[in-house]
Amino acid sequence: MGGDTKVKPNSGYPVLSAKPVGQQIRSLYKDRLAQFTGQGQYENQNLLAMMYEGKATGGDHVKLLVYSPPDLSRPTFEDATSQDFKPTSVGQSFGPSWSTHWFKVKLAVPASLIKKEHLEFHWDAGNEGLIWTEDGEPLQGLTGGGERIEWILPKSYRDGKQHTFYIEMACNAMFGNAPGGDSIQPPDPNKWFQLSKADIVAVNIEARGLFVDHWIIGDSAREFPEDSWECHEAQQVGNKIIDTFKLGDQKSITECRKVAEKYIGKIASSSQVYDSDKEPMVYGIGHCHIDTCWLWPWAETKRKIARSWSNQCDLIDRYPEHRFCASQAQQYKWLETLYPKLYDRVKAKVKNGTFQPIGGSWVEHDTNMPSGESLVRQFLLGQRFFESHFGERCTTFWLPDTFGYSSQLPQLCRLAGMSRFFTQKLSWNNINNFPHTTFNWVSLDGSQVLCHMCPAETYTAEANWGDVRRSITQHKSMDQDPRSLLVFGKGDGGGGPTWQHLDKLRRCRGVSDTTGLLPRIQMGNSVEDFFDKLQLKAKEGTDFVTWYGELYFELHRGTYTTQANNKLYNRRSEVLMHDIEYIATLASLRSHLTKTESSYKYPKKDIDELWEHICLCQFHDCLPGSSIEMCYDDSDELYKEVFSRGQNLLTGALKELGLEQVDTKPEGADSEDVHALNLLPWERAHLIRSPGKGSEQALIGVKNQRPRGLRKASITELRTGVFQMSNSSLTLEVEGGRITSLYDVKNDRQVLTQGGCANELVIFDDKPLYWQAWDVEVFHLESRQELPPGTTSISVNSAERVSVVTEQKISKESWAKTTISLSASHESLTSMVEIDCEVEWRETMKFLKVEFPVDVRNTEASYETQYGVIKRPTHYNTSWDMAKFEVCGHKFADLSEHGYGVSILNDSKYGFAVCGNMMRLSLLRAPKAPDAHADMGRHHIRYAIVPHAGDLGPLTVRAGYEFNHQTRLVKTLPGSEDAGILFNTLSFEGPEALILDTIKRGEDDIDVSKGDLPRRKGKSVICRLYDSLGGKGEGWLIWRGGVEAAFKTNVLEDDLEELDVEKGDKGHRVRVSFRPFEVVTIRLQLAV
C-alpha cells in the first residue's frame, strides 16, 4: 500500500445515521392486524366505518306488512299471499317457535342511493327466511343472526318506484330452537324473534374487497410458521395497509388494495386467479349438508332445502368458478314437488355441470342398523331418481356425517355403480386417530372402493386460510398422493357456501401463486374430477393403502340403542316389505303361471313409496335416535302409514292367491282351511298358539300339521321361588327372574359360568361427556348395578310350552316384567330359551342392559351385519380393541369356541357387547337431549338364548331369521287350490349358509315399470342371495315354470353376465356361485 492507492467512489450508502430505528416487536404488530377490521371500540375508526355508502329504512322506503298463519301451519306461497296483511315494523317480535310469518315488503330506493354501485336489502330477525318474488318464485334464503342477511337488489329496482316482494319467516334459527347456547338441548316451544333490521344498503364494494384481502393476509401472518419469510412478509404488508388507510378517503382504500396485491396478486379478487396452469394440491367443492331431520322436523327441512339451494343458484350465477354438490334424492324430490320453479332452476344448472348431484342414495342414511336389503334400496331408489331426473347415476357414495360405516358398504357401492366413497366422520374418534386419508376400503367379500377422508376434517369448512393449509398439514396419505378435497359451506342446518367463502378462497389461491407456501387450491372441478385424478394415479402404479372391514366410529355408540321404538319399527317394516314383495311377486305372476285371467298388478308405485318412507326414517339422525321429539312424532306417523298400507298390500296379494290372513281361527272353520304361511326360503317348524285353543301346535310351511316326535316341555318348582324348566334339549333353573343354571342336555354341558346368572338385568349411570342421545362412554361400565330379584311364578304350563314370569323394580316409577319360556322340542326345531321383556321406563340418564355370562372362551365374538358376519375382539389388548366396548349387531351375536357356542337373538335391538365371556344386549337408554322424553314409556322386547354345538353356523343364522320373521296365519278362500303350488314355484337348493333374502319383480318389467326409465319386455323375477358365513358356495335357483334366460345383475338390475339355464325334474334351474360374503342378484327372465 502507498500513496498510489485508488479510493473507490462513494457507494451512495449514507455515512451518518439519520435516526434510531428499532426492531419491530413482532407480537404487537401482529396483534394490531385484527384492529383494522375488528368490532369494538375502534369500529368507527377502522375499515368497518367505510363498508357502507348509505342506508335507507322505514318511512317511504321500506314498508312492512305481515300475515301470521294460525296453529304453526306452513302455508304455500299462493295461500299465504292471498290472506290479509297487517302493518308491522322493525322492532316487533314474532313467534312462537316453529311458527311462520309472511311479510309483504314494499321497497322504494331513494334518489340518494339509486346511482350507487351496489345495493343490497338487509333483513335480520335472528331466524331463517326465504325471499320470494311477487309472482311466487323463491329467490334466496336468509339465515339471520348476522349471517346471510343480504339480498342484492335487482337493477330494475333503481327506478325510484315502489317494488314488492315477500319474505317467509320461519321461527327457528339455523340449528332449531334450543334454549341458550347449547344447540342439542330440547327446543324451547316459546321462543320469539325480534326483527332488528330491514334496510336498503349501499355497499362499498372496494372496502368489502379490502376486508377480505386483509383477512387472508392477516391469517398468513398469524398462521404461517414464524420462522418463514412468508409469515414476516404478510405482517409487513398487513401493517402497510393499515398505515395507508385514511378514514373517509375512498382513494386510500384503492391504494390499500394495491399494497395487498404485493402479497395476493393482482387478480385475487377475480375468478381468473384459477386460470393459471400451476398444479393444485387442494380441490375445493361447495356443499350444503342438510340434515333431513335433526333439531327440526321434516317440514322445516323441506324449507331449508329451498333456502339453501336457491342461495347456491344465485352464487353460481355470480361466481363462475363455483361448483356445488348436493346429495339425497329425497331432498331433490321434495324440491321438485314443493318448489317446481326452483327445481327447474336447479335442473338447468345440473345440466351445465355447476350444480352437481352426488351420493347415489335416497338419504344420507345410517349404515349400521338398516338391513342389507334396506341399504340396497337406498341405492336403488337414489340412483334411479338421479338417472331418471338428470340422466346420470352417481359414481361417488357421499356420506360425510354418518356414525360409522358397516363392512359390506364397499361391495354394495360397487354393485350400485359407485367406485368412490367420501366421508370425514372418523376424524371425530375420541380414542384413536384414524391413520389414513386416501385409501382402498375393502369389504367382507373383497370388493373395494377408493375412499377419501378430507384432511381438513370437516364437511362444513368455512373456507378459511387454515382450512386450506390443514388440507395438507393433516394429510396422512401423502406418500401415495398429496391431493385433497376441501368441502366448504354452512351445513347441518343448511345454508351452504357464502360469498365470503368464495372470496376468501380466491385470495388463498392468490397467496399460493404470488407468495407461496400455502397449498394451491383449485375451484371449478367436481368431486368426480378429483377422484378421477386419484384413480389415474392408481392406474399408473400407485398402490393406495388398504383398510379391511368396518370403519368403526369411536363415538356415538349410544345410537345403537336410543329411541327403541323407532328401531323396532324399522326392523318390523323391513320384515313387512320382504313379505309384501314376495307375495306380490307370486300374485302378479299367478295368471302367467296358471294360464288364467287376472286383473292384479304388481303394486310397484305403492312398494316404492313405502320403501321411500322406510329409507327416509333411516336418515342418520332419525334411526340412530339423535333427533328432537318432533322428528319421532313425524316418523311414528310415517311408520303407521307403512304398516297400514303395507297390510293392505298384503291383503290384496294374498286374496289374489286365494288366501286371507287371520288373527284367530274363525268359529267352525275346518282345520284344513287354516295354515301357517312360511315366507322364508327353507322349510321350518314353528310352534304357534292355535287360534281358539289354549295349547300350541307345530305348523310347517303352508301345511297345518302336528309333527311326530314332539317332546313335551315341563316345569317344576324345585323350592319356593325356584323353577326348573326342561325339554329334551335344555334344562334351566330360574330364580327371581335370573337364569341360575342352563344345562345343554344334548351336549352334556353347562352353558353358564360357575355362579353366573343369565337374563341378569343391569343398569348403569349414563352421562356421556356431551352428546347425550349419541354417546355412551367406556366409564359407564364402572357404575353397574344389578336389579334386585323379583317374585317368580308360573304363567304357562302346557305340553307345548312352559313359562315363568317375574316383575322387578327398577325404581319408584320403572319396572321390568320378564317372561322366560321353553317350548317343546323336536328334531326340526331349534331349542332356545325365549325371553319376553315388558318394561315401564321412566328413568333419567340410565342405561338398561341384560347379561349372559357363558362358559365359552374366545378372543373374538361374531355379530350379524348386513349380508354377513363381523368379528370383533372380546378383550382390551389395545386402545383399538377397547374402543369397541359397545358395538352394533343385527339379529344375533355369537360367542363360540371350537366345538361349542352360544348365540343371543333379538327382535329389535342393535347394541351389543362381549367382554371376555360376558355377553350383553343393550335394551334402553334415557338421555334428555335433544329429546327430553326419549324412550320414556312402555316397551316390549324379545330376545333368546341359543346354545349350539359346533362353531357359529347356519343354525344361528336361520334362527335369527325365524325369530324375526313370524309365520302368518291364513285361511284358504273358497275355490282356491293354487296357493300351495304357487308358494313352491321358486326355491333354492344349496349349502345352508347361502340365503335367498329377497324376491321381487324386475324394476323395469313392462307390466311393472312406472315409466321413469326405459321398460324391459317380458316378465322377470329378481332374487337376491348372499353367503352368510364367509365361505365359497354354490347352489341352484329353481323356478317351477318356464325360464327364457337368467342373468347375474348388480343391485340396480343391470345385466352383467348371462347364466346357463338347465331343465331339471323340478323345473328350470340356474347354478349360482358365491365367493365368501358375496351378495348375488339374479334376474330370471320368464318364458312367455
Tab-separated table of C-alpha atoms in Angstrom, residues 984-985 987 989 1036-1042 1061-1070:
chain	number	residue	atom	x	y	z
A	984	ASN	CA	-93.491	-73.772	-4.287
A	985	THR	CA	-92.771	-72.005	-7.574
A	987	SER	CA	-86.824	-72.387	-4.324
A	989	GLU	CA	-81.073	-75.632	-3.066
A	1036	TRP	CA	-79.314	-73.952	-7.588
A	1037	LEU	CA	-82.086	-71.419	-8.034
A	1038	ILE	CA	-85.128	-73.359	-9.205
A	1039	TRP	CA	-88.203	-71.955	-10.953
A	1040	ARG	CA	-91.061	-74.362	-11.485
A	1041	GLY	CA	-92.109	-72.770	-14.713
A	1042	GLY	CA	-90.596	-71.558	-17.943
A	1061	VAL	CA	-80.490	-72.311	-17.595
A	1062	GLU	CA	-80.948	-76.038	-17.192
A	1063	LYS	CA	-84.150	-78.056	-17.377
A	1064	GLY	CA	-84.476	-80.424	-14.433
A	1065	ASP	CA	-87.059	-82.598	-12.743
A	1066	LYS	CA	-88.287	-79.742	-10.551
A	1067	GLY	CA	-88.290	-77.101	-13.273
A	1068	HIS	CA	-85.751	-74.731	-14.742
A	1069	ARG	CA	-82.683	-74.194	-12.629
A	1070	VAL	CA	-79.731	-71.808	-12.576
